[in-house]
mmCIF file of C-alpha atoms in Angstrom:
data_model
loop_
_atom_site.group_PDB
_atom_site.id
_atom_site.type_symbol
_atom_site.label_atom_id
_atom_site.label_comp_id
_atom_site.label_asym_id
_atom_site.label_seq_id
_atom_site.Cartn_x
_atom_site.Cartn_y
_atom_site.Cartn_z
ATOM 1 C CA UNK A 1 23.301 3.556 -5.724
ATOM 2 C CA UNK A 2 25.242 0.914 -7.346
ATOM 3 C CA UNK A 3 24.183 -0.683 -11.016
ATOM 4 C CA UNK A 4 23.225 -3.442 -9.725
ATOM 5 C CA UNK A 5 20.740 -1.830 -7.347
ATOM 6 C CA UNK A 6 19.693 0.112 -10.205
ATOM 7 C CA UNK A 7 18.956 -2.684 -12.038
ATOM 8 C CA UNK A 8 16.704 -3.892 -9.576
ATOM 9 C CA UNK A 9 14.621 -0.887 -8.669
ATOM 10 C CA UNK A 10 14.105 -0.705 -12.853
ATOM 11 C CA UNK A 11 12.997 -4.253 -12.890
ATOM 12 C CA UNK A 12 10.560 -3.902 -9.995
ATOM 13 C CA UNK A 13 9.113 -0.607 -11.597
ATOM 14 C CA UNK A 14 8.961 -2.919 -14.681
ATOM 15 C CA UNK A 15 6.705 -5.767 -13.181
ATOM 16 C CA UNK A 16 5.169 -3.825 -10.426
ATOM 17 C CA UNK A 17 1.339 -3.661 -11.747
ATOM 18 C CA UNK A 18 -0.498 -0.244 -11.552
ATOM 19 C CA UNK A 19 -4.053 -0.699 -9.781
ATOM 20 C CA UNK A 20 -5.961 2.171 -8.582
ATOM 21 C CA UNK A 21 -7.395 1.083 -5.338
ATOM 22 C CA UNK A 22 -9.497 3.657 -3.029
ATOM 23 C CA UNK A 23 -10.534 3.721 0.297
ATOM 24 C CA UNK A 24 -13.882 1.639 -0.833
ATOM 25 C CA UNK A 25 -11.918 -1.661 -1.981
ATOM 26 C CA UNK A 26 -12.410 -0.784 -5.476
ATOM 27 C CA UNK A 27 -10.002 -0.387 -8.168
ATOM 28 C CA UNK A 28 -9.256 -0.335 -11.605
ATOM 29 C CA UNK A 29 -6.365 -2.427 -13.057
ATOM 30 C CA UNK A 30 -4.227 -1.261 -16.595
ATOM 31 C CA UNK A 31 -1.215 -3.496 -18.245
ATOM 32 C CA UNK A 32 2.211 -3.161 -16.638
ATOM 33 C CA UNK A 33 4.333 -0.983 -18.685
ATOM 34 C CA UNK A 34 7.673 -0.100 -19.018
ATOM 35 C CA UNK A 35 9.468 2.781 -16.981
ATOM 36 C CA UNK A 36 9.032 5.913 -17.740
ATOM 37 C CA UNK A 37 12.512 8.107 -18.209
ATOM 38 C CA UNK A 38 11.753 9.794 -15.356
ATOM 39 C CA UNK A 39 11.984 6.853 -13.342
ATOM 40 C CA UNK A 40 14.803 5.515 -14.712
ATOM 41 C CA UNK A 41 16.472 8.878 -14.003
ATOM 42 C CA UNK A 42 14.513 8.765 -10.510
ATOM 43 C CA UNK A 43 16.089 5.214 -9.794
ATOM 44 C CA UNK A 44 19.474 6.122 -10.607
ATOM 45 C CA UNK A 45 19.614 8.833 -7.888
ATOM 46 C CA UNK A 46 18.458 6.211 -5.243
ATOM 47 C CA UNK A 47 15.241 7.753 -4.625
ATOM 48 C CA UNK A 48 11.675 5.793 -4.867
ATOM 49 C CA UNK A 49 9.449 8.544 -6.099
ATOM 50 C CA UNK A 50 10.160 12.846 -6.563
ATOM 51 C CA UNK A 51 7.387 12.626 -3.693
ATOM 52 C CA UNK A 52 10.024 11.225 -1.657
ATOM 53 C CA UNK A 53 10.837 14.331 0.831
ATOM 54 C CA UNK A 54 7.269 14.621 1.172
ATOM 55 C CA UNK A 55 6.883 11.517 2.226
ATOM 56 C CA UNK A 56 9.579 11.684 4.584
ATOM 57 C CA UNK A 57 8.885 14.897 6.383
ATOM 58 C CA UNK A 58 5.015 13.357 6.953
ATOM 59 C CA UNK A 59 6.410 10.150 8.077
ATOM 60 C CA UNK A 60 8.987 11.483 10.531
ATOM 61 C CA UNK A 61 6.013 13.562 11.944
ATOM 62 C CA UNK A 62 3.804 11.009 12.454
ATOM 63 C CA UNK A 63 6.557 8.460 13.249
ATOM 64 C CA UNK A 64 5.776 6.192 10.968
ATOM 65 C CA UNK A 65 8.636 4.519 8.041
ATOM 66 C CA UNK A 66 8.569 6.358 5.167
ATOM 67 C CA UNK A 67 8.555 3.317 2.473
ATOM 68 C CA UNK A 68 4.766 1.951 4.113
ATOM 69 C CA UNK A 69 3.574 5.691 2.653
ATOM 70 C CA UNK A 70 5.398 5.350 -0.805
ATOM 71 C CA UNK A 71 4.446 1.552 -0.475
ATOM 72 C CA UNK A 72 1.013 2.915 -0.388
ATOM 73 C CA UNK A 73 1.319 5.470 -2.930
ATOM 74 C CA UNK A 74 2.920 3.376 -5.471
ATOM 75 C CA UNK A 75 0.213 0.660 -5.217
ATOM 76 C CA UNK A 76 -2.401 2.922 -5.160
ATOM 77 C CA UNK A 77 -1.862 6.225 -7.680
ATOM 78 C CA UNK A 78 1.558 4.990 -9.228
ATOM 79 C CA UNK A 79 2.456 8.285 -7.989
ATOM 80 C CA UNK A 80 0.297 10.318 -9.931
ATOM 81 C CA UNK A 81 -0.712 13.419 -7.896
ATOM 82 C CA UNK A 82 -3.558 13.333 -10.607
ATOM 83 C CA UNK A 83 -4.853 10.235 -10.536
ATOM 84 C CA UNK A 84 -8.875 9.329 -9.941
ATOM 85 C CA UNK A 85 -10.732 6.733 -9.561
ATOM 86 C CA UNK A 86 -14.195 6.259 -10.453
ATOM 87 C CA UNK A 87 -15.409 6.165 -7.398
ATOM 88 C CA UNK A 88 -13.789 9.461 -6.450
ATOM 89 C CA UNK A 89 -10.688 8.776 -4.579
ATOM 90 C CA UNK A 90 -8.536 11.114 -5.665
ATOM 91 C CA UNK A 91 -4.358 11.904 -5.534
ATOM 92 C CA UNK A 92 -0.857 10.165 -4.384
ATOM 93 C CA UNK A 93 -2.905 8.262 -2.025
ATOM 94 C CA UNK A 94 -5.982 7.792 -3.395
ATOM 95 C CA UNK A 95 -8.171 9.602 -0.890
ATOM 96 C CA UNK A 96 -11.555 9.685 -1.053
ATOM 97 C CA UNK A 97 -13.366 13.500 -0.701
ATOM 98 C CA UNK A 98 -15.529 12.253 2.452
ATOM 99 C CA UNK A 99 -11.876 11.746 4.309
ATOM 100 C CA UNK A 100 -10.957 15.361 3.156
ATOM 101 C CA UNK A 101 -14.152 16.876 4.309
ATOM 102 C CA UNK A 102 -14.125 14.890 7.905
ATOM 103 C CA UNK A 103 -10.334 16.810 8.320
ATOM 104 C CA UNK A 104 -11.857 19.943 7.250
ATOM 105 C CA UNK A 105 -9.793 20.464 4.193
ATOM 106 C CA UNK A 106 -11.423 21.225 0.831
ATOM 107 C CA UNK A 107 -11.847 18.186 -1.531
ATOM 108 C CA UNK A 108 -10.035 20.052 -4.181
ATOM 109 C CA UNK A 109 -7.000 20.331 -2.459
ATOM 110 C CA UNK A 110 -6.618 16.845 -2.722
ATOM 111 C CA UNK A 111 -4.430 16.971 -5.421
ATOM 112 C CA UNK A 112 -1.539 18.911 -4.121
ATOM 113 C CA UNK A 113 0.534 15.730 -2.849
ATOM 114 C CA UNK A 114 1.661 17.497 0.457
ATOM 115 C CA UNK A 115 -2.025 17.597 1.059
ATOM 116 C CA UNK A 116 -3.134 14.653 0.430
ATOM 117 C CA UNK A 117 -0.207 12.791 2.303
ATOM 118 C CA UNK A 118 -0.898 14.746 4.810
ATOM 119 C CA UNK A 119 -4.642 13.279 4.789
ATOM 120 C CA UNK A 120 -3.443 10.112 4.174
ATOM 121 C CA UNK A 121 -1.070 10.180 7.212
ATOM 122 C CA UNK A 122 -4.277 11.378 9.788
ATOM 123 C CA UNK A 123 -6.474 8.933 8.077
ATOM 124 C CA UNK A 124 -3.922 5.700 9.537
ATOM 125 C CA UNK A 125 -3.836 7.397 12.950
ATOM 126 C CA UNK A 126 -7.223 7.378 12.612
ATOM 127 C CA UNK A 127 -7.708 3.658 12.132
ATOM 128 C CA UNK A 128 -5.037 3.054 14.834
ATOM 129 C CA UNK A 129 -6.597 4.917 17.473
ATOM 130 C CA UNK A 130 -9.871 3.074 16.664
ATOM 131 C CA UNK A 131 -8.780 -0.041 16.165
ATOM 132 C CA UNK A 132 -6.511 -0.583 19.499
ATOM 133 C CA UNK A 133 -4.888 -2.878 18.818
ATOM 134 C CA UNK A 134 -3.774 -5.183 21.658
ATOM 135 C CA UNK A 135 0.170 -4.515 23.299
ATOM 136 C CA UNK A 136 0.769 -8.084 21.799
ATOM 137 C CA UNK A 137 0.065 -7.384 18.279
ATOM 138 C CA UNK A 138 2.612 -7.906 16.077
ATOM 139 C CA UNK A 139 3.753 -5.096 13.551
ATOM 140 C CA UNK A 140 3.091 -6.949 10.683
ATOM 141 C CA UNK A 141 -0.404 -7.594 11.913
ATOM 142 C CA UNK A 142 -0.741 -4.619 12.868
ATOM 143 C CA UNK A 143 0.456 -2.830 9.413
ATOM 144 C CA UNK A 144 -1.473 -5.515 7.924
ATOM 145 C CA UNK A 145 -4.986 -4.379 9.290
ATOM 146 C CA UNK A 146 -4.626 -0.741 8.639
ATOM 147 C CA UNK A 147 -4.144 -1.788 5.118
ATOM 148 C CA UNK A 148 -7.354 -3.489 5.298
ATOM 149 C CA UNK A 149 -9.093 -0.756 6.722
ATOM 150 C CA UNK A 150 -7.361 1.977 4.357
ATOM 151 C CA UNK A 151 -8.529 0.193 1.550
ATOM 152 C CA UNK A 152 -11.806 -0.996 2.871
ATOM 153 C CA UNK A 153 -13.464 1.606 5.038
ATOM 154 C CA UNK A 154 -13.229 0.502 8.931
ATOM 155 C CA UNK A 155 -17.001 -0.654 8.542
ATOM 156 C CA UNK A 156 -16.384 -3.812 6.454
ATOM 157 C CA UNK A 157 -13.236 -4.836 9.010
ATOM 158 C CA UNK A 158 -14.884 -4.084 11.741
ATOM 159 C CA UNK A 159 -17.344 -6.740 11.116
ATOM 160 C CA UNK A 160 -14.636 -9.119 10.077
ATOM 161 C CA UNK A 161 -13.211 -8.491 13.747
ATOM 162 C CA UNK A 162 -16.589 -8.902 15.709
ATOM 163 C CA UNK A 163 -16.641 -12.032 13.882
ATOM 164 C CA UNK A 164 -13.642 -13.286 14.582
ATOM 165 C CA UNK A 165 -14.132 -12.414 18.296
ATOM 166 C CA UNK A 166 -17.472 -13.983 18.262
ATOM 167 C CA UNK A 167 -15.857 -17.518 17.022
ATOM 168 C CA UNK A 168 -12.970 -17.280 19.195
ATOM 169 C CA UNK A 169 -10.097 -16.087 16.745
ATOM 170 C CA UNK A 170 -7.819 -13.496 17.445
ATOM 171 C CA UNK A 171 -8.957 -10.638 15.793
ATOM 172 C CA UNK A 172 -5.746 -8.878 15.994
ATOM 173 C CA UNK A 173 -4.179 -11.877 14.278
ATOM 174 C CA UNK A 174 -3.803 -11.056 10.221
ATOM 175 C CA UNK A 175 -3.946 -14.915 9.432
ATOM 176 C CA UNK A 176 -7.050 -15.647 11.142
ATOM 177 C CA UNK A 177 -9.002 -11.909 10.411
ATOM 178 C CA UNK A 178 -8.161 -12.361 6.962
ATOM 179 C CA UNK A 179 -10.573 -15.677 6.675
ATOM 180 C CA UNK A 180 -13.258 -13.492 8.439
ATOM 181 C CA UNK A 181 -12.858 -10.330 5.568
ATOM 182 C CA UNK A 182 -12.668 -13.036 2.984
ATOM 183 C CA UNK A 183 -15.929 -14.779 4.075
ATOM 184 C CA UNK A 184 -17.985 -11.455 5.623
ATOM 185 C CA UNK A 185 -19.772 -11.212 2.362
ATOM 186 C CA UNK A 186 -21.249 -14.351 1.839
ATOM 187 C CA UNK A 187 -24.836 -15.397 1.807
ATOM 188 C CA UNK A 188 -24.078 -17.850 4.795
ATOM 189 C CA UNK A 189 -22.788 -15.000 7.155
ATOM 190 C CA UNK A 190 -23.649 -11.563 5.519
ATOM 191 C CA UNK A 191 -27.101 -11.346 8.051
ATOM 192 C CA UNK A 192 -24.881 -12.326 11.174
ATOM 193 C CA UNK A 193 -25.350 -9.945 14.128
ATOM 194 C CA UNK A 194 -21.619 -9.499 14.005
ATOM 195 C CA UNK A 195 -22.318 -8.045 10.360
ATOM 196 C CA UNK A 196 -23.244 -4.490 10.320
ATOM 197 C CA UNK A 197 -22.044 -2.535 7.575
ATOM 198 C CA UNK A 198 -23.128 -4.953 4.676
ATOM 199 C CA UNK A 199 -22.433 -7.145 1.896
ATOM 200 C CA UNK A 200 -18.731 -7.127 1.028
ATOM 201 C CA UNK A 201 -16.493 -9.025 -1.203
ATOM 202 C CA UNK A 202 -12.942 -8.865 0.392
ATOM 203 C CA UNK A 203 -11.317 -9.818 -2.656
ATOM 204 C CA UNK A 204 -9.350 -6.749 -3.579
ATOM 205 C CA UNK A 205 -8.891 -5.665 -0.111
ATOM 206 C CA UNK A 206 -6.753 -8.670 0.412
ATOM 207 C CA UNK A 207 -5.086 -8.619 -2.467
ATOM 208 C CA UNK A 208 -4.298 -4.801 -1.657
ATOM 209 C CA UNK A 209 -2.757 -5.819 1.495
ATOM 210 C CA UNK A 210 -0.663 -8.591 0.238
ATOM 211 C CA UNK A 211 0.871 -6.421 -2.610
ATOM 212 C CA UNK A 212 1.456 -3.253 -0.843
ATOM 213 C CA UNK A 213 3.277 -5.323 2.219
ATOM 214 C CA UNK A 214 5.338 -6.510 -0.639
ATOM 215 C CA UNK A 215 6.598 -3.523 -2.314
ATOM 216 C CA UNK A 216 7.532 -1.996 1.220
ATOM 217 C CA UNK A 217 9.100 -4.926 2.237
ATOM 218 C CA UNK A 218 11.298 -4.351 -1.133
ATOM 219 C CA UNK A 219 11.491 -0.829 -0.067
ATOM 220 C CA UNK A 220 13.086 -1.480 3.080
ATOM 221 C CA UNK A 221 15.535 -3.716 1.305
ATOM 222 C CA UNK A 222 16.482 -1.257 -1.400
ATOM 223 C CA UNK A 223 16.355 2.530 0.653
ATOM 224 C CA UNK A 224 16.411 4.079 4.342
#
């Protein structure tokens, strides 16, 4: 990696801002701060994260792109194997126990990262499979939607969907579903029929979406 490229890596570490979001839609926001050494050292060698052959190996497995997982991990743990949030998600990939237990893995194994990648990666298929999406979905869209869910819970999505469906919109459209998560909450449409898993202020979760389609957009430019 050139310096140049290094320069830019540093400077997106620099302004990237660290929220904690789990699979509930919330999160918990701290100040931006300035690389660490071992990022700057981690940058240098061209690599995103030391998770990065982790993420790889689960990726190519799953065939999915590598940089939507660190994209992921990045916006959601900052990749801190560690990290928790208080509503319990827990790891690289902020995973919540409940997922953990519905694989059949112990919630305290969450924090070994090849674990909880791993979860990560089945909890996506999972949303794919249930969602399925139409064979004229975009990839965007479609990328776009699992975020929603990831961060979300299907439940809350879902709904948006049924009531985009219900008023004509193309629910597998990311432009129009997103005015159907953002309004699911309010008084005006939170008893709909369409509505069945609650009040739900989509807020974060599209904020969540929009950043994390950001930094793996910058991934793709900056690693393969």
């Amino acid at each position: 990696m050139n310096l140049k490229k290094i320069g830019l890596v540093l400077a997106f570490l620099l302004v990237s801002d660290l929220t904690f979001v789990g699979c509930s839609g919330t999160r918990q926001v701290v100040a931006s701060v300035a690389p660490t050494a071992e990022q700057v050292e981690i940058a240098s060698r061209g690599q995103i994260s030391p998770y990065d052959p982790l993420l790889r190996q689960a990726a190519e497995e799953a065939g999915m792109d590598w940089r939507f997982l660190a994209a992921i991990a990045c916006q959601e743990s900052r990749f801190d194997p560690h990290a928790r949030s208080h509503r319990g998600a827990l790891g690289l990939m902020q995973v919540m126990e409940s997922v953990a237990t519905d694989f059949g893995v112990p919630a305290e194994q969450l924090i070994d990262p090849k674990v909880n990648i791993s979860m990560a990666v089945r909890l996506i298929q999972r949303i794919e499979r249930t969602l399925r999406f139409g064979n004229r979905t975009s990839e965007d869209d479609r990328l776009r939607i699992i975020l929603a869910c990831y961060n979300a819970g299907m439940g809350h999505i879902i709904d948006a969907r049924r009531l985009a469906v219900k008023h004509g919109v193309n629910h597998n459209s990311w432009n129009r579903l997103s005015e159907y998560v953002s309004i699911k909450g309010s008084p005006e449409w939170v008893d709909d029929e369409a509505v069945r898993s609650g009040a739900f202020d989509g807020t974060e979760t599209l904020q969540f979406v929009d950043k994390v389609m950001a930094r793996y957009a910058e991934y793709c430019e900056k690693y393969i």
